[in-house]
Short mmCIF file of C-alpha atoms in Angstrom, two decimals:
data_model
loop_
_atom_site.label_atom_id
_atom_site.label_comp_id
_atom_site.label_asym_id
_atom_site.label_seq_id
_atom_site.Cartn_x
_atom_site.Cartn_y
_atom_site.Cartn_z
CA UNK A 1 -0.22 16.99 3.83
CA UNK A 2 2.03 15.83 0.97
CA UNK A 3 4.81 13.22 1.59
CA UNK A 4 7.38 16.07 1.28
CA UNK A 5 5.64 18.26 3.80
CA UNK A 6 5.37 15.49 6.54
CA UNK A 7 9.03 15.04 6.69
CA UNK A 8 9.23 18.52 8.00
CA UNK A 9 6.87 18.09 10.91
CA UNK A 10 7.56 16.76 14.31
CA UNK A 11 6.33 13.45 16.02
CA UNK A 12 6.21 13.25 19.74
CA UNK A 13 7.09 10.04 21.36
CA UNK A 14 5.77 9.73 24.86
CA UNK A 15 7.66 7.15 26.99
CA UNK A 16 10.63 7.60 24.88
CA UNK A 17 13.21 6.00 27.18
CA UNK A 18 11.39 2.72 27.44
CA UNK A 19 12.11 -0.46 25.52
CA UNK A 20 9.55 0.06 22.73
CA UNK A 21 10.00 3.80 22.78
CA UNK A 22 13.64 3.51 21.97
CA UNK A 23 12.82 1.26 19.07
CA UNK A 24 10.32 3.85 17.85
CA UNK A 25 12.91 6.59 17.93
CA UNK A 26 15.18 4.68 15.90
CA UNK A 27 12.55 3.87 13.25
CA UNK A 28 11.57 7.49 12.95
CA UNK A 29 15.21 8.43 12.39
CA UNK A 30 15.59 5.57 9.84
CA UNK A 31 12.52 7.23 8.04
CA UNK A 32 14.05 10.77 8.30
CA UNK A 33 11.10 11.76 10.40
CA UNK A 34 11.70 14.50 13.23
CA UNK A 35 11.21 13.06 16.73
CA UNK A 36 10.36 14.85 19.94
CA UNK A 37 11.23 12.65 22.92
CA UNK A 38 8.80 13.22 25.87
CA UNK A 39 9.19 11.74 29.34
CA UNK A 40 8.62 12.70 32.96
CA UNK A 41 12.29 14.00 33.43
CA UNK A 42 14.07 15.59 30.52
CA UNK A 43 17.30 15.34 32.40
CA UNK A 44 16.89 11.67 32.81
CA UNK A 45 16.07 11.21 29.18
CA UNK A 46 19.23 13.00 28.22
CA UNK A 47 21.23 11.04 30.76
CA UNK A 48 19.85 7.96 29.39
CA UNK A 49 21.35 8.69 25.88
CA UNK A 50 17.99 9.30 24.22
CA UNK A 51 18.47 10.49 20.74
CA UNK A 52 15.85 12.86 19.27
CA UNK A 53 15.64 16.34 17.55
CA UNK A 54 14.21 17.69 20.77
CA UNK A 55 13.69 16.45 24.40
CA UNK A 56 10.62 17.65 26.46
CA UNK A 57 9.36 17.02 29.84
CA UNK A 58 5.78 16.03 30.65
CA UNK A 59 3.78 14.00 33.19
CA UNK A 60 0.26 12.53 32.86
CA UNK A 61 -0.62 14.20 36.11
CA UNK A 62 0.04 17.52 34.57
CA UNK A 63 -2.28 18.46 31.58
CA UNK A 64 -0.41 21.71 30.97
CA UNK A 65 3.00 19.90 30.73
CA UNK A 66 1.58 17.61 28.12
CA UNK A 67 0.09 20.51 26.15
CA UNK A 68 3.53 22.11 26.15
CA UNK A 69 5.35 18.88 25.11
CA UNK A 70 2.88 18.24 22.17
CA UNK A 71 2.79 21.93 21.04
CA UNK A 72 3.65 22.06 17.31
CA UNK A 73 3.73 18.21 16.71
CA UNK A 74 1.64 16.52 14.08
CA UNK A 75 1.19 13.23 15.68
CA UNK A 76 1.84 11.69 19.24
CA UNK A 77 2.93 8.09 19.69
CA UNK A 78 2.35 6.84 23.22
CA UNK A 79 4.70 4.00 24.27
CA UNK A 80 4.32 4.53 28.06
CA UNK A 81 2.29 1.76 29.77
CA UNK A 82 0.16 0.80 31.66
CA UNK A 83 -2.12 2.41 29.06
CA UNK A 84 -4.90 2.15 31.34
CA UNK A 85 -3.35 5.03 33.18
CA UNK A 86 -1.55 6.96 30.25
CA UNK A 87 -3.87 6.68 27.24
CA UNK A 88 -6.63 8.96 28.27
CA UNK A 89 -4.49 11.93 29.38
CA UNK A 90 -2.05 11.66 26.55
CA UNK A 91 -4.77 11.26 24.01
CA UNK A 92 -6.66 14.22 25.45
CA UNK A 93 -3.61 16.45 25.17
CA UNK A 94 -2.99 15.23 21.51
CA UNK A 95 -6.68 16.31 20.82
CA UNK A 96 -6.26 19.72 22.43
CA UNK A 97 -3.00 20.42 20.49
CA UNK A 98 -4.50 19.22 17.23
CA UNK A 99 -2.17 16.05 16.84
CA UNK A 100 -3.07 12.62 15.52
CA UNK A 101 -2.77 9.98 18.34
CA UNK A 102 -1.38 6.43 18.34
CA UNK A 103 -0.44 3.96 21.08
CA UNK A 104 0.68 0.35 21.25
CA UNK A 105 -1.40 -0.95 24.01
CA UNK A 106 -2.19 -4.67 24.44
CA UNK A 107 -4.85 -3.71 27.16
CA UNK A 108 -8.39 -4.31 25.87
CA UNK A 109 -9.84 -1.81 28.26
CA UNK A 110 -7.48 1.02 27.24
CA UNK A 111 -8.22 0.54 23.47
CA UNK A 112 -11.94 0.42 24.18
CA UNK A 113 -11.82 3.72 26.33
CA UNK A 114 -9.95 5.51 23.53
CA UNK A 115 -12.69 4.43 21.04
CA UNK A 116 -15.57 5.49 23.22
CA UNK A 117 -13.99 8.74 24.59
CA UNK A 118 -12.29 10.34 21.64
CA UNK A 119 -14.02 9.15 18.39
CA UNK A 120 -16.52 12.04 17.91
CA UNK A 121 -14.07 14.86 18.88
CA UNK A 122 -11.20 13.37 16.86
CA UNK A 123 -13.61 12.92 13.76
CA UNK A 124 -14.79 16.63 14.15
CA UNK A 125 -11.17 17.67 14.32
CA UNK A 126 -10.10 15.83 11.23
CA UNK A 127 -7.71 13.70 13.29
CA UNK A 128 -6.92 10.03 13.44
CA UNK A 129 -6.61 8.34 16.72
CA UNK A 130 -5.47 4.62 16.57
CA UNK A 131 -5.00 2.78 19.90
CA UNK A 132 -3.23 -0.62 19.92
CA UNK A 133 -1.20 0.03 16.84
CA UNK A 134 1.31 -2.64 17.98
CA UNK A 135 2.11 -6.42 17.62
CA UNK A 136 -0.88 -7.17 19.85
CA UNK A 137 -3.84 -5.29 18.41
CA UNK A 138 -3.35 -3.38 15.21
CA UNK A 139 -1.21 -6.03 13.56
CA UNK A 140 -3.78 -8.72 13.81
CA UNK A 141 -6.47 -6.38 12.73
CA UNK A 142 -4.52 -5.73 9.49
CA UNK A 143 -4.17 -9.39 8.91
CA UNK A 144 -7.85 -9.85 9.45
CA UNK A 145 -8.71 -7.04 7.10
CA UNK A 146 -6.37 -8.20 4.47
CA UNK A 147 -8.28 -11.57 4.41
CA UNK A 148 -11.81 -10.11 4.18
CA UNK A 149 -11.35 -8.68 0.88
CA UNK A 150 -14.97 -8.76 -0.55
CA UNK A 151 -16.52 -10.29 2.58
CA UNK A 152 -18.47 -7.69 4.49
CA UNK A 153 -19.24 -10.02 7.42
CA UNK A 154 -17.96 -13.51 8.49
CA UNK A 155 -18.96 -16.22 10.73
CA UNK A 156 -15.84 -16.90 12.69
CA UNK A 157 -12.32 -15.44 13.24
CA UNK A 158 -9.59 -17.41 14.87
CA UNK A 159 -6.21 -15.99 15.64
CA UNK A 160 -3.16 -18.07 16.63
CA UNK A 161 0.15 -16.66 17.94
CA UNK A 162 3.30 -18.63 18.17
CA UNK A 163 6.31 -17.31 20.00
CA UNK A 164 9.56 -19.32 20.37
CA UNK A 165 9.93 -17.44 23.59
CA UNK A 166 8.50 -14.39 25.40
CA UNK A 167 10.79 -12.46 27.51
CA UNK A 168 8.68 -9.61 28.91
CA UNK A 169 9.95 -6.04 29.32
CA UNK A 170 9.65 -4.24 32.66
CA UNK A 171 6.77 -2.31 31.11
CA UNK A 172 4.95 -5.58 30.20
CA UNK A 173 5.32 -6.79 33.76
CA UNK A 174 4.00 -3.54 35.17
CA UNK A 175 1.09 -3.66 32.72
CA UNK A 176 0.37 -7.21 33.79
CA UNK A 177 0.10 -6.12 37.42
CA UNK A 178 -2.07 -3.19 36.52
CA UNK A 179 -4.37 -4.91 34.14
CA UNK A 180 -6.43 -7.26 36.23
CA UNK A 181 -9.73 -7.16 34.42
CA UNK A 182 -11.21 -10.21 33.05
CA UNK A 183 -10.17 -10.61 29.38
CA UNK A 184 -12.78 -10.41 26.69
CA UNK A 185 -13.61 -12.39 23.47
CA UNK A 186 -16.33 -11.92 21.02
CA UNK A 187 -18.83 -14.70 21.51
CA UNK A 188 -22.36 -14.84 20.12
CA UNK A 189 -21.75 -11.49 18.59
CA UNK A 190 -20.99 -9.76 21.93
CA UNK A 191 -17.89 -8.74 23.86
CA UNK A 192 -17.93 -11.33 26.76
CA UNK A 193 -15.63 -12.47 29.56
CA UNK A 194 -13.46 -15.24 28.41
CA UNK A 195 -14.74 -18.66 29.87
CA UNK A 196 -12.55 -20.20 32.53
CA UNK A 197 -10.59 -22.29 32.62
CA UNK A 198 -9.14 -21.02 29.24
CA UNK A 199 -9.77 -23.30 26.33
CA UNK A 200 -6.91 -25.30 24.97
CA UNK A 201 -6.38 -26.96 21.59
CA UNK A 202 -3.87 -27.71 18.93
CA UNK A 203 -2.92 -25.50 16.17
CA UNK A 204 -0.98 -26.45 13.14
CA UNK A 205 1.23 -23.43 12.29
CA UNK A 206 3.42 -23.30 9.23
CA UNK A 207 7.02 -24.15 9.61
CA UNK A 208 9.21 -23.60 11.57
CA UNK A 209 6.65 -23.76 14.47
CA UNK A 210 4.42 -26.75 13.23
CA UNK A 211 2.00 -28.27 15.61
CA UNK A 212 1.56 -26.25 18.78
CA UNK A 213 -0.47 -26.62 21.89
CA UNK A 214 -2.36 -23.25 22.28
CA UNK A 215 -4.31 -21.61 25.05
CA UNK A 216 -6.99 -18.90 24.63
CA UNK A 217 -5.32 -15.77 25.53
CA UNK A 218 -7.08 -12.60 24.11
CA UNK A 219 -5.27 -9.25 23.83
CA UNK A 220 -6.28 -5.81 22.51
CA UNK A 221 -6.95 -7.28 19.01
CA UNK A 222 -10.36 -8.40 20.26
CA UNK A 223 -11.27 -4.80 20.94
CA UNK A 224 -9.78 -3.58 17.65
CA UNK A 225 -11.20 -6.21 15.34
CA UNK A 226 -14.67 -5.96 17.02
CA UNK A 227 -14.56 -2.15 16.33
CA UNK A 228 -15.14 -2.49 12.59
CA UNK A 229 -15.55 -6.26 11.51
CA UNK A 230 -18.83 -8.00 11.73
CA UNK A 231 -18.13 -11.66 13.22
CA UNK A 232 -20.14 -13.36 15.99
CA UNK A 233 -17.02 -15.09 17.09
CA UNK A 234 -13.47 -13.78 17.55
CA UNK A 235 -10.91 -15.79 19.55
CA UNK A 236 -7.09 -15.55 20.14
CA UNK A 237 -4.88 -18.48 21.13
CA UNK A 238 -1.32 -18.14 22.30
CA UNK A 239 0.99 -21.17 22.15
CA UNK A 240 2.08 -22.81 25.41
CA UNK A 241 5.68 -21.61 25.14
CA UNK A 242 4.65 -17.93 24.99
CA UNK A 243 1.91 -18.55 27.67
CA UNK A 244 4.32 -20.16 29.96
CA UNK A 245 6.99 -17.51 29.67
CA UNK A 246 4.81 -14.59 30.30
CA UNK A 247 3.09 -16.20 33.26
CA UNK A 248 6.42 -17.15 34.99
CA UNK A 249 7.68 -14.28 37.16
CA UNK A 250 11.19 -15.60 36.82
CA UNK A 251 11.38 -15.15 33.04
CA UNK A 252 14.11 -12.52 32.31
CA UNK A 253 13.52 -9.48 30.18
CA UNK A 254 14.56 -9.50 26.51
CA UNK A 255 18.36 -9.34 25.63
CA UNK A 256 19.69 -7.73 22.52
CA UNK A 257 21.74 -10.02 20.25
CA UNK A 258 23.04 -7.43 17.63
CA UNK A 259 23.82 -3.77 17.36
CA UNK A 260 20.08 -2.92 16.37
CA UNK A 261 18.93 -4.07 19.77
CA UNK A 262 16.63 -6.85 18.65
CA UNK A 263 16.29 -9.95 20.59
CA UNK A 264 16.50 -13.44 18.95
CA UNK A 265 12.81 -13.96 19.57
CA UNK A 266 10.76 -15.28 16.52
CA UNK A 267 6.95 -14.96 16.06
CA UNK A 268 4.31 -16.26 13.86
CA UNK A 269 0.72 -15.09 13.73
CA UNK A 270 -1.96 -16.83 11.77
CA UNK A 271 -5.53 -15.87 11.21
CA UNK A 272 -8.46 -17.96 9.87
CA UNK A 273 -11.64 -16.37 8.88
CA UNK A 274 -14.63 -18.45 7.94
CA UNK A 275 -17.79 -17.65 6.05
CA UNK A 276 -20.12 -20.54 5.62
CA UNK A 277 -18.11 -23.44 4.31
CA UNK A 278 -15.24 -21.32 2.98
CA UNK A 279 -12.07 -20.39 4.89
CA UNK A 280 -9.31 -17.95 4.20
CA UNK A 281 -6.04 -18.20 6.01
CA UNK A 282 -3.06 -15.79 6.38
CA UNK A 283 0.30 -16.48 8.05
CA UNK A 284 2.91 -13.82 9.04
CA UNK A 285 6.29 -14.08 10.70
CA UNK A 286 8.93 -11.86 11.95
CA UNK A 287 11.32 -11.16 14.80
CA UNK A 288 11.18 -9.58 18.22
CA UNK A 289 7.60 -8.40 18.92
CA UNK A 290 8.66 -5.24 20.72
CA UNK A 291 10.94 -4.14 17.94
CA UNK A 292 8.48 -5.06 15.27
CA UNK A 293 5.96 -2.67 16.86
CA UNK A 294 8.18 0.25 15.93
CA UNK A 295 7.97 -0.08 12.11
CA UNK A 296 4.24 -0.96 12.51
CA UNK A 297 3.36 2.28 14.30
CA UNK A 298 5.68 4.44 12.33
CA UNK A 299 4.15 3.24 9.16
CA UNK A 300 0.75 4.25 10.38
CA UNK A 301 2.00 7.60 11.37
CA UNK A 302 3.74 8.07 7.96
CA UNK A 303 0.50 6.98 6.02
CA UNK A 304 -1.66 9.23 8.07
CA UNK A 305 0.53 12.23 7.74
CA UNK A 306 0.61 11.49 4.02
CA UNK A 307 -3.02 11.64 3.83
CA UNK A 308 -3.49 7.90 2.88
CA UNK A 309 -6.52 7.38 5.08
CA UNK A 310 -10.09 6.35 4.63
CA UNK A 311 -11.67 7.75 7.76
CA UNK A 312 -10.97 10.00 10.65
CA UNK A 313 -11.91 9.62 14.29
CA UNK A 314 -10.86 6.76 16.74
CA UNK A 315 -10.59 3.84 14.45
CA UNK A 316 -9.00 0.35 13.89
CA UNK A 317 -6.19 0.33 11.40
CA UNK A 318 -7.95 -1.81 9.08
CA UNK A 319 -10.80 0.86 8.73
CA UNK A 320 -8.18 3.59 8.14
CA UNK A 321 -5.73 1.92 5.80
CA UNK A 322 -5.69 -0.50 2.86
CA UNK A 323 -4.46 -3.54 4.81
CA UNK A 324 -2.76 -5.29 2.15
CA UNK A 325 -1.01 -2.29 0.87
CA UNK A 326 0.19 -1.69 4.54
CA UNK A 327 1.58 -5.11 5.12
CA UNK A 328 3.46 -5.02 1.82
CA UNK A 329 5.03 -1.78 3.00
CA UNK A 330 6.46 -3.84 5.97
CA UNK A 331 7.74 -6.59 3.82
CA UNK A 332 10.26 -8.03 3.37
CA UNK A 333 12.51 -6.11 5.87
CA UNK A 334 10.28 -6.42 8.90
CA UNK A 335 7.69 -9.10 7.93
CA UNK A 336 6.90 -12.03 5.68
CA UNK A 337 3.33 -13.23 5.09
CA UNK A 338 1.50 -15.55 2.93
CA UNK A 339 -2.27 -15.42 2.07
CA UNK A 340 -4.27 -18.66 1.30
CA UNK A 341 -7.87 -18.98 0.04
CA UNK A 342 -8.52 -15.45 -1.19
#
């Protein structure tokens, strides 16, 4: 599909009335891409003021309703968590209707299920299925992939996430209550339960964060990176501020501070990959992890529809896209990043 042609196709956003779903709809509109807003109640979507070319109704409990909602669309973006409940039925409907599938899960089990369940069928259908194409998951995988360059395998990958605050959405709270499985890391070449108590250490981030106390807290990036990168060790660390906020039930939801709906939250993600005695380091920063997910997943959809992909099937973004080209497409409006040591 040419870049001119994909602007005439429709993209379904499931969970369109949610916090992230609204950002995704706005980003699709900014890119002049036709959006179909999908939710359990079309009337409630309309009452909520959801803006889209079409509004359709569907429930994960009704496969026929999902098929009708995704009829004629080229891609489906699933923004409705918990994804342990929604990913399989929404992805299955996308496959039946011949649409590419994307979601923004931070849930390790959900991403693993999408890979295992849909890879073969999506590949045969010439479709791209990318779970976890959000801040947690696909973003980190792109940073890792940009660092690898000529390295086919590495000895160690360390991921540090610094947030100046983390005010979770209602969806994040619901997901946390649903996602009770023991978190996984890659240790000794295998996906393994995280050792408890979680490891703590210090991480020297670039400014403005600087030295931070961090706690091992893996998200869906572990599942995603392990999908295509050969490394016996992959570990993620979240700074104490973010860790404290998300584990405090009294932390309020995010509050918009401007007309775009973004919060004031700032983030920095750093990745260090090591091979032997050589290390490579990337640092990336931006604003509002929920809002940032929208240009991230919409850029993925746009590149897939334009045919700028390396492989089909259920894949990690670093296997599908040129990672450095992808990151540059987000800079400087949504992201700034710096690579050291490549």
